[in-house]
Amino acid sequence: MTELNSTDSSSALIRLSAARLAQKLAAGEVTSVEVTQAFLDRIAAVDGGHRGVHAFLHVNTEEALAVAAEVDAIRAAGGAAAEELHELAGVPIAVKDLIVTIGQPTTAGSKILEGWHSPYDATVVKRLRDAKMPILGKTNLDEFAMGSSTEHSAYGPTRNPWDLDRIPGGSGGGSAAAVAAFEAPLALGTDTGGSIRQPGAVTGTVGVKPTYGSVSRYGAIAMASSLDQIGPVSRTVLDSALLHQVIGGHDPFDSTSLPDPLEDLVAAARLGNVNGMKIGIIKELHGEGYQAGVENRFNESLELLKQAGAEIVEVSCPNFKYALGAYYLIMPSEASSNLAKFDGVRYGLRVLPEEGPLTIERVMGSTRAAGFGDEVKRRIILGTYALSAGYYDAYYGSAQKVRTLIQRDFEAAFAQADVLISPTAPTTAFKLGEKLNDPLAMYLNDVATIPANMAGVPGLSLPGGLADEDGLPVGIQLLAPARQDARLYRVGAVLESLLEAQWGGPLLDRAPELTDTSLEAPSLTDAASIEAVPSHGGSH
Ligand code: GLN
């Protein structure tokens, strides 16, 4: 009986929002060790094995429990130290494995970093530690964050908790799936072209790409430095605001970090008011090419916002149709330069050529041939070509001009509306393997998310319901002008509460129960022990 009760309470605990967990911890109704253990048990139950979610590449059991115990001890002792604890102290979190951490491996989803340990913490990780949030582990991603399905991970794909045969989005499919499968209440992601928002959309979770420069990139392994941004992943809009408030704000270690103090994002999420606000539908980001069920849920959200007092207007961003093309020149160009440091000398893997002389070029060549997957090689080749003398102006130069046009489209749109709205992704989650051998079809998933990265503006994706034709989650994207991230939380919180009132609870309550795979699960203590799922199509 006691057994049953404790199982019951831990399965209830893992479904609570981070905000609710924080309240219960502060009120002494539960300890951080209990909460952290409940999530670790859930990871052990659903993450491993052939049909497991496989959201985690590394589980940080001992350290997470030690941090939890430390928070509990401070709370139990009371006094000033207990009062000074951060609101989220003791609330566990998962971290995308593109973000470096002391004491845990960081692989970036690549064989080339297998076994590598960072000698320093990313600024966002340091801030999590300062807030005393136990770090549950590192989550799976497409290799170096290149992809929209997490199938390009060298360690095998993550599965979507809504349907284990479908993709969880990418590149941050691990963080989104961990949160959707109740393996973590919160996670960190990175978004270069949609890798926080699109996984959020297809897993029924919330994901935010903050204003470029408002959250430090120090310690996020760079993909495309002018587009990359770290941001929160959660199950509720308020939870993302709470996490954003922890990680955001100026950092002298990031040369592109904004000096501005962070707005009160949590207050904005708690206020949740759209009365009198103008919300602009982006003409170019819905309709043709978008799944009917996505379009239907999008229209319902517009209707709800109208009823809540918002004025819905239509705006046109004619240059958005060039965003994807320009992104696939700028992103590979920057990535080809950023990835040049993986040379077989400084980090991780070193593979010696099988025969012939041991020159630096040949060691570099055999290390990269073995260490990088197909998608990474494709983008390095594309970027190197686009940057080569004679082609620079035609490709990289033109793409940068398109970027300016996209920024102007946003400026014109924000002159007419306070916030813009669109579906986050054109379709719901597709089947594992479906687009793996068709890079262009894969790239098209990000049509609606890429413009925000090109202009540096913030975006939030929240669950908008289930598509009629397949019963899978649809994401609604909100976009705001740079430095106005608070508006996303304000509008997002209203839409979330109206939708949940309609559904009679959170969307994730409708996700199927996951079966316990722990009996067949491998040990989850290090990345190397995790089996790759056979459907992985990479050449690793
Ligand atoms: N899916 C996009 C790409 O493959 C975006 C990736 C990201 O945001 N990291 O480039």
XYZ file of C-alpha atoms and ligand atoms in Angstrom:
550
model
C 0.000 0.000 0.000
C 2.741 2.442 0.938
C 4.494 1.389 -2.286
C 1.413 2.266 -4.294
C 1.000 5.595 -2.565
C 4.546 6.644 -3.203
C 4.242 5.677 -6.883
C 1.015 7.644 -7.102
C 2.508 10.753 -5.584
C 5.630 10.654 -7.752
C 3.547 10.302 -10.915
C 1.489 13.291 -9.758
C 4.634 15.281 -8.880
C 6.186 14.958 -12.333
C 3.061 16.385 -13.959
C 3.157 19.618 -11.933
C 4.390 22.813 -13.541
C 7.698 24.293 -12.413
C 5.809 27.196 -10.828
C 3.677 24.768 -8.813
C 6.703 22.673 -7.800
C 8.442 25.852 -6.653
C 5.423 26.727 -4.465
C 5.265 23.256 -2.950
C 8.994 23.318 -2.210
C 8.771 26.739 -0.584
C 5.786 25.628 1.499
C 7.680 22.536 2.663
C 5.026 20.206 1.194
C 7.667 18.282 -0.708
C 11.469 18.121 -0.748
C 13.724 18.744 -3.708
C 15.171 15.259 -3.281
C 11.673 13.775 -3.666
C 10.970 15.905 -6.721
C 14.358 15.228 -8.333
C 14.116 11.504 -7.615
C 10.624 11.406 -9.158
C 12.002 12.815 -12.427
C 15.039 10.498 -12.336
C 12.664 7.538 -11.848
C 10.581 8.698 -14.777
C 13.701 8.963 -16.943
C 14.698 5.446 -15.920
C 11.203 4.200 -16.758
C 10.569 5.753 -20.165
C 13.824 6.971 -21.687
C 15.822 3.818 -22.405
C 15.402 0.742 -24.550
C 14.423 0.343 -28.181
C 11.033 2.012 -27.784
C 12.139 4.520 -25.171
C 11.862 8.281 -25.701
C 15.667 8.649 -25.712
C 15.538 12.320 -24.770
C 18.736 12.062 -22.687
C 22.326 11.451 -23.764
C 23.558 11.615 -20.187
C 21.744 11.410 -16.852
C 23.375 13.331 -14.015
C 21.912 11.359 -11.108
C 24.423 11.926 -8.311
C 25.048 15.602 -8.836
C 21.325 16.372 -9.302
C 20.472 14.635 -6.036
C 23.355 16.346 -4.231
C 22.132 19.796 -5.315
C 18.594 18.823 -4.311
C 19.808 17.683 -0.877
C 21.702 20.938 -0.452
C 18.561 22.976 -1.167
C 16.570 20.826 1.252
C 19.189 21.316 3.970
C 19.173 25.096 3.491
C 15.378 25.169 3.645
C 15.299 22.936 6.705
C 17.826 25.146 8.531
C 15.720 28.260 7.806
C 17.010 31.780 8.422
C 18.587 34.188 5.958
C 20.091 31.508 3.700
C 16.684 29.888 3.232
C 15.083 33.230 2.515
C 17.713 34.056 -0.068
C 17.038 30.891 -2.049
C 15.931 31.554 -5.605
C 12.255 30.969 -6.378
C 13.202 27.989 -8.588
C 15.740 26.537 -6.131
C 15.309 22.772 -6.025
C 13.296 22.621 -9.286
C 15.170 20.279 -11.658
C 16.030 21.039 -15.272
C 17.484 19.295 -18.345
C 20.089 20.963 -20.584
C 20.530 20.556 -24.346
C 23.824 18.838 -25.020
C 25.063 21.765 -27.118
C 25.562 23.760 -23.911
C 28.776 23.073 -22.017
C 28.801 21.820 -18.431
C 31.548 21.003 -15.973
C 31.244 17.461 -14.617
C 29.119 16.042 -17.433
C 30.063 15.219 -21.021
C 29.089 17.606 -23.824
C 28.794 15.917 -27.226
C 26.766 18.336 -29.396
C 25.198 15.098 -30.689
C 28.442 14.400 -32.558
C 30.956 11.564 -32.497
C 33.685 14.164 -32.878
C 33.126 15.304 -29.260
C 32.573 11.846 -27.790
C 34.308 11.653 -24.413
C 35.042 15.377 -24.286
C 34.440 17.264 -21.042
C 34.238 21.030 -20.930
C 36.634 22.761 -18.541
C 34.037 25.493 -17.940
C 30.295 26.049 -17.526
C 28.204 28.034 -19.994
C 26.931 31.273 -18.422
C 23.349 29.933 -18.463
C 24.508 26.798 -16.631
C 26.314 28.904 -14.070
C 23.060 30.812 -13.531
C 21.149 27.541 -13.047
C 23.755 26.519 -10.472
C 23.524 29.901 -8.721
C 19.748 29.394 -8.526
C 20.444 25.869 -7.146
C 18.404 24.083 -9.786
C 19.407 20.382 -9.974
C 20.567 19.525 -13.519
C 19.020 16.182 -14.494
C 21.233 15.614 -17.512
C 22.020 16.505 -21.115
C 19.462 16.137 -23.877
C 19.709 14.766 -27.400
C 19.908 16.943 -30.507
C 20.687 16.859 -34.198
C 24.469 16.889 -34.587
C 25.701 20.451 -33.905
C 22.018 21.513 -33.923
C 21.675 20.930 -37.671
C 18.264 19.480 -38.347
C 14.542 19.546 -37.616
C 13.962 16.008 -36.355
C 16.811 14.958 -33.986
C 17.470 12.103 -36.434
C 20.852 13.622 -37.270
C 22.123 12.851 -33.756
C 25.115 10.514 -33.886
C 23.598 8.749 -30.858
C 20.264 7.799 -32.461
C 17.013 9.747 -32.666
C 14.658 10.875 -29.909
C 11.041 9.712 -30.196
C 7.966 11.940 -29.892
C 6.047 11.014 -26.701
C 2.749 11.574 -28.589
C 3.642 8.838 -31.092
C 6.890 6.935 -30.678
C 7.197 6.423 -34.439
C 7.329 10.171 -35.032
C 9.985 12.834 -34.725
C 10.077 15.186 -31.712
C 11.251 18.071 -33.898
C 14.775 19.381 -33.988
C 17.356 20.198 -33.373
C 16.249 20.346 -29.735
C 14.005 17.265 -29.862
C 15.580 15.894 -26.690
C 14.707 18.914 -24.547
C 11.147 19.126 -25.919
C 10.514 15.377 -25.591
C 11.933 15.320 -22.037
C 9.478 18.024 -20.995
C 6.550 16.494 -22.940
C 7.232 13.026 -21.450
C 7.350 14.447 -17.883
C 11.027 13.520 -17.577
C 11.823 17.135 -16.645
C 9.659 20.143 -15.754
C 12.000 22.531 -17.587
C 14.787 22.391 -20.149
C 17.183 24.626 -22.005
C 17.318 24.687 -25.787
C 19.084 26.633 -28.507
C 17.392 28.166 -31.520
C 19.277 29.130 -34.697
C 16.397 28.700 -37.130
C 13.643 27.237 -34.970
C 15.229 24.513 -32.829
C 13.389 25.535 -29.663
C 10.062 26.558 -31.225
C 9.493 23.789 -33.808
C 10.173 20.945 -31.305
C 7.822 22.770 -28.920
C 5.138 22.833 -31.621
C 5.298 19.132 -32.493
C 5.462 17.917 -28.861
C 2.743 20.158 -27.378
C 5.158 22.133 -25.199
C 6.176 25.785 -24.845
C 9.467 27.051 -26.288
C 10.917 30.547 -26.427
C 13.657 32.053 -28.560
C 14.566 35.271 -26.728
C 15.741 38.482 -28.401
C 19.198 37.946 -29.919
C 21.757 39.006 -27.306
C 19.380 38.958 -24.348
C 20.513 35.532 -23.095
C 24.254 34.851 -23.082
C 25.593 32.479 -25.745
C 28.827 31.964 -23.799
C 29.254 28.205 -23.613
C 26.722 27.311 -26.298
C 28.756 25.482 -28.948
C 28.412 27.848 -31.886
C 26.491 26.778 -34.971
C 25.798 30.135 -36.653
C 26.843 32.862 -34.235
C 24.713 35.670 -35.653
C 21.555 33.529 -35.373
C 22.089 31.281 -32.309
C 20.107 31.952 -29.154
C 19.614 29.931 -25.940
C 16.090 29.839 -24.519
C 13.580 28.071 -22.247
C 11.523 24.925 -22.888
C 8.592 24.162 -20.564
C 5.006 22.987 -20.299
C 3.481 26.378 -19.458
C 4.036 29.980 -20.542
C 4.659 31.090 -16.936
C 7.324 28.385 -16.498
C 9.218 29.654 -19.537
C 9.069 33.183 -18.134
C 10.436 31.973 -14.783
C 13.328 30.184 -16.482
C 13.989 33.053 -18.906
C 14.333 35.335 -15.896
C 17.029 33.036 -14.450
C 19.149 32.756 -17.599
C 18.670 36.196 -19.145
C 20.466 39.497 -18.732
C 23.867 40.945 -19.571
C 26.997 38.786 -19.642
C 30.433 40.345 -20.140
C 31.694 36.989 -21.553
C 29.446 37.310 -24.637
C 30.471 40.194 -26.906
C 26.969 40.352 -28.438
C 25.225 40.420 -25.062
C 22.785 43.331 -24.717
C 23.511 45.755 -21.868
C 19.804 46.261 -21.084
C 18.379 44.953 -17.832
C 15.826 42.191 -18.397
C 12.152 43.184 -18.338
C 9.900 41.580 -15.722
C 8.860 38.604 -17.841
C 7.238 36.734 -14.958
C 5.005 39.717 -14.193
C 4.032 39.837 -17.875
C 3.105 36.138 -17.852
C 1.094 36.599 -14.634
C -0.660 39.706 -16.000
C -1.749 38.024 -19.248
C -3.845 40.710 -20.870
C -4.498 41.372 -24.578
C -7.218 43.976 -24.250
C -6.653 46.687 -26.864
C -3.552 45.001 -28.292
C -3.074 44.695 -32.027
C -2.104 41.224 -33.176
C -0.901 40.883 -36.771
C -1.455 37.752 -38.866
C 1.515 37.376 -41.205
C -0.062 36.801 -44.609
C 2.954 34.875 -45.918
C 3.148 32.467 -42.975
C -0.042 30.460 -43.263
C -2.431 29.137 -45.885
C -0.859 27.377 -48.849
C 1.644 24.723 -47.800
C 0.262 24.471 -44.258
C -1.579 21.326 -43.146
C -5.370 21.819 -42.879
C -5.437 20.831 -39.187
C -2.671 23.335 -38.440
C -4.607 26.069 -40.207
C -7.814 25.190 -38.318
C -6.173 25.383 -34.895
C -4.483 28.637 -35.918
C -7.836 30.187 -36.871
C -9.373 29.081 -33.570
C -6.582 30.795 -31.638
C -7.210 34.010 -33.570
C -10.886 33.804 -32.673
C -10.085 33.352 -28.961
C -7.705 36.324 -28.947
C -10.369 38.445 -30.622
C -12.907 37.450 -27.968
C -10.370 38.404 -25.280
C -10.267 41.946 -26.628
C -7.384 41.917 -29.106
C -7.690 43.539 -32.489
C -6.601 41.179 -35.265
C -5.014 42.831 -38.308
C -3.295 41.367 -41.354
C 0.281 42.320 -42.190
C 2.400 41.424 -45.192
C 6.080 40.501 -45.062
C 6.848 39.982 -48.754
C 10.535 39.185 -48.262
C 9.886 36.291 -45.875
C 9.703 34.030 -48.923
C 13.457 34.493 -49.340
C 14.252 33.825 -45.667
C 14.786 30.074 -45.979
C 17.085 30.465 -48.998
C 19.138 33.193 -47.348
C 19.316 31.220 -44.088
C 20.802 28.227 -45.919
C 23.662 30.451 -47.111
C 24.314 32.423 -43.920
C 23.954 29.504 -41.497
C 26.303 27.084 -43.366
C 28.801 29.900 -43.957
C 29.037 30.687 -40.261
C 28.923 26.984 -39.330
C 31.786 26.127 -41.697
C 33.894 28.700 -39.925
C 32.741 27.747 -36.385
C 33.321 24.022 -36.961
C 36.864 24.499 -38.281
C 38.104 24.170 -34.697
C 37.201 20.456 -34.618
C 40.498 19.438 -36.119
C 41.468 16.260 -34.282
C 43.993 18.201 -32.229
C 42.116 20.326 -29.745
C 38.892 18.464 -28.869
C 37.569 14.930 -28.502
C 38.112 12.425 -31.269
C 41.378 11.858 -33.168
C 41.479 9.314 -35.985
C 44.792 8.503 -37.659
C 44.789 7.712 -41.381
C 45.064 3.970 -42.037
C 48.090 4.317 -44.275
C 50.416 6.961 -45.657
C 52.227 9.809 -43.935
C 50.905 11.325 -40.702
C 50.578 14.948 -41.814
C 48.317 17.393 -39.946
C 46.002 17.684 -42.985
C 45.624 13.927 -43.250
C 44.881 13.472 -39.516
C 42.380 16.324 -39.724
C 40.807 14.720 -42.793
C 40.405 11.246 -41.301
C 39.156 12.658 -37.965
C 36.487 14.764 -39.672
C 35.527 11.972 -42.065
C 34.864 9.669 -39.108
C 33.654 12.271 -36.603
C 31.144 14.337 -38.588
C 27.836 12.993 -39.934
C 26.411 13.578 -43.412
C 24.328 16.656 -42.601
C 27.252 18.428 -40.937
C 29.516 17.615 -43.893
C 26.853 18.847 -46.316
C 26.645 22.199 -44.535
C 30.400 22.652 -44.157
C 30.811 22.064 -47.905
C 27.945 24.448 -48.720
C 29.292 27.144 -46.396
C 32.875 26.829 -47.595
C 31.676 27.181 -51.177
C 29.459 30.186 -50.406
C 32.358 31.971 -48.702
C 34.987 31.219 -51.354
C 36.609 34.092 -53.249
C 34.649 34.884 -56.390
C 31.359 33.629 -54.937
C 31.284 35.609 -51.698
C 29.305 38.574 -53.087
C 26.939 36.433 -55.132
C 25.976 34.175 -52.224
C 26.910 35.376 -48.736
C 26.703 39.064 -49.716
C 23.267 38.661 -51.325
C 21.989 36.638 -48.387
C 23.025 39.425 -46.004
C 21.061 41.908 -48.121
C 18.001 39.672 -47.929
C 18.477 39.681 -44.169
C 18.180 43.480 -44.171
C 14.971 43.234 -46.227
C 13.518 40.778 -43.694
C 14.401 43.158 -40.861
C 12.586 45.945 -42.727
C 9.536 43.718 -43.217
C 9.450 43.183 -39.458
C 9.803 46.924 -38.807
C 6.883 47.680 -41.117
C 4.790 44.902 -39.561
C 5.496 46.059 -36.012
C 4.416 49.578 -37.007
C 0.961 48.060 -37.516
C 0.805 45.453 -34.751
C 2.172 44.937 -31.210
C 2.688 41.209 -31.705
C 2.655 38.997 -34.813
C 1.154 35.523 -34.994
C 1.520 32.456 -37.231
C 1.564 28.682 -36.996
C 4.996 27.605 -35.645
C 5.476 24.858 -38.227
C 3.609 23.993 -41.428
C 2.854 20.399 -40.344
C 2.532 18.241 -37.268
C 5.242 15.678 -36.373
C 6.197 13.508 -39.341
C 7.297 9.874 -39.188
C 10.860 8.946 -38.223
C 12.751 8.364 -41.465
C 10.186 10.148 -43.633
C 12.337 13.160 -44.524
C 15.768 11.889 -43.593
C 16.948 11.452 -47.153
C 15.327 14.617 -48.469
C 17.236 17.602 -47.014
C 15.049 20.204 -48.730
C 11.826 18.718 -47.325
C 13.497 18.731 -43.898
C 14.597 22.376 -44.289
C 11.032 23.451 -45.171
C 9.892 22.753 -41.593
C 11.484 25.987 -40.516
C 9.813 28.404 -42.950
C 7.846 30.065 -40.190
C 10.556 30.154 -37.524
C 13.633 31.295 -39.497
C 12.567 34.932 -40.097
C 12.827 35.700 -36.341
C 16.441 34.493 -36.228
C 17.307 36.495 -39.343
C 16.052 39.678 -37.645
C 17.030 38.871 -34.030
C 13.450 39.276 -32.777
C 11.983 37.061 -30.036
C 9.464 34.262 -30.665
C 7.381 31.940 -28.501
C 5.615 28.742 -29.501
C 2.750 27.374 -27.432
C 0.417 24.415 -27.935
C -2.639 25.333 -30.023
C -4.466 21.994 -29.911
C -4.460 18.780 -31.914
C -4.765 18.574 -35.699
C -8.046 16.990 -36.887
C -6.443 14.613 -39.377
C -3.795 13.010 -37.121
C -4.531 14.052 -33.519
C -1.019 15.478 -33.124
C -0.025 18.789 -31.484
C -0.050 22.054 -33.422
C 2.090 25.033 -32.377
C 1.094 28.699 -32.404
C 3.964 31.168 -32.783
C 3.986 34.692 -31.357
C 6.642 37.210 -32.436
C 7.499 40.566 -30.850
C 9.918 43.402 -31.629
C 13.485 43.034 -30.312
C 13.746 43.638 -26.544
C 9.945 43.266 -26.155
C 9.995 39.619 -25.053
C 7.545 40.496 -22.253
C 4.777 40.914 -24.855
C 5.155 37.250 -25.845
C 4.503 36.149 -22.283
C 1.626 38.563 -21.838
C -0.204 37.368 -24.965
C 0.929 33.738 -24.638
C -0.476 33.443 -21.102
C -3.899 34.688 -22.235
C -4.076 32.350 -25.208
C -2.896 29.406 -23.097
C -5.552 29.962 -20.443
C -8.341 30.364 -23.014
C -7.268 27.201 -24.844
C -6.908 25.189 -21.639
C -10.373 26.305 -20.549
C -11.646 24.874 -23.826
C -9.740 21.606 -23.439
C -10.546 21.275 -19.750
C -6.833 21.119 -18.785
C -3.353 21.079 -20.290
C -2.992 19.619 -23.786
C -0.400 17.131 -22.527
C -3.109 15.471 -20.398
C -4.295 13.992 -23.699
C -0.966 12.439 -24.649
C -0.913 8.632 -24.503
C 0.555 6.945 -21.422
C 4.112 5.781 -22.042
C 4.941 2.213 -21.175
C 7.717 1.394 -18.758
C 10.740 0.342 -20.810
C 13.091 0.114 -17.855
C 13.269 -3.684 -17.862
C 14.997 -3.652 -21.243
C 16.776 -0.317 -20.730
C 20.553 -0.014 -20.913
C 22.371 1.867 -18.172
C 21.748 5.556 -18.628
C 24.873 6.775 -16.950
C 26.820 7.727 -20.028
C 26.225 8.518 -23.654
C 28.333 5.648 -24.918
C 26.053 3.092 -23.268
C 22.986 4.187 -25.220
C 22.075 2.064 -28.186
C 21.370 3.840 -31.442
C 17.859 3.067 -32.676
C 18.253 1.084 -35.925
C 16.132 3.450 -38.056
C 18.879 6.108 -37.790
C 19.917 6.839 -41.338
C 23.191 8.687 -40.787
C 26.535 7.247 -41.729
C 27.925 7.116 -38.203
N 16.277 23.162 -38.365
C 17.121 24.301 -38.623
C 18.425 23.839 -39.215
O 18.544 22.716 -39.485
C 17.326 25.085 -37.367
C 18.326 24.496 -36.474
C 18.486 25.259 -35.198
O 17.713 26.147 -34.886
N 19.548 24.944 -34.495
O 19.313 24.589 -39.430
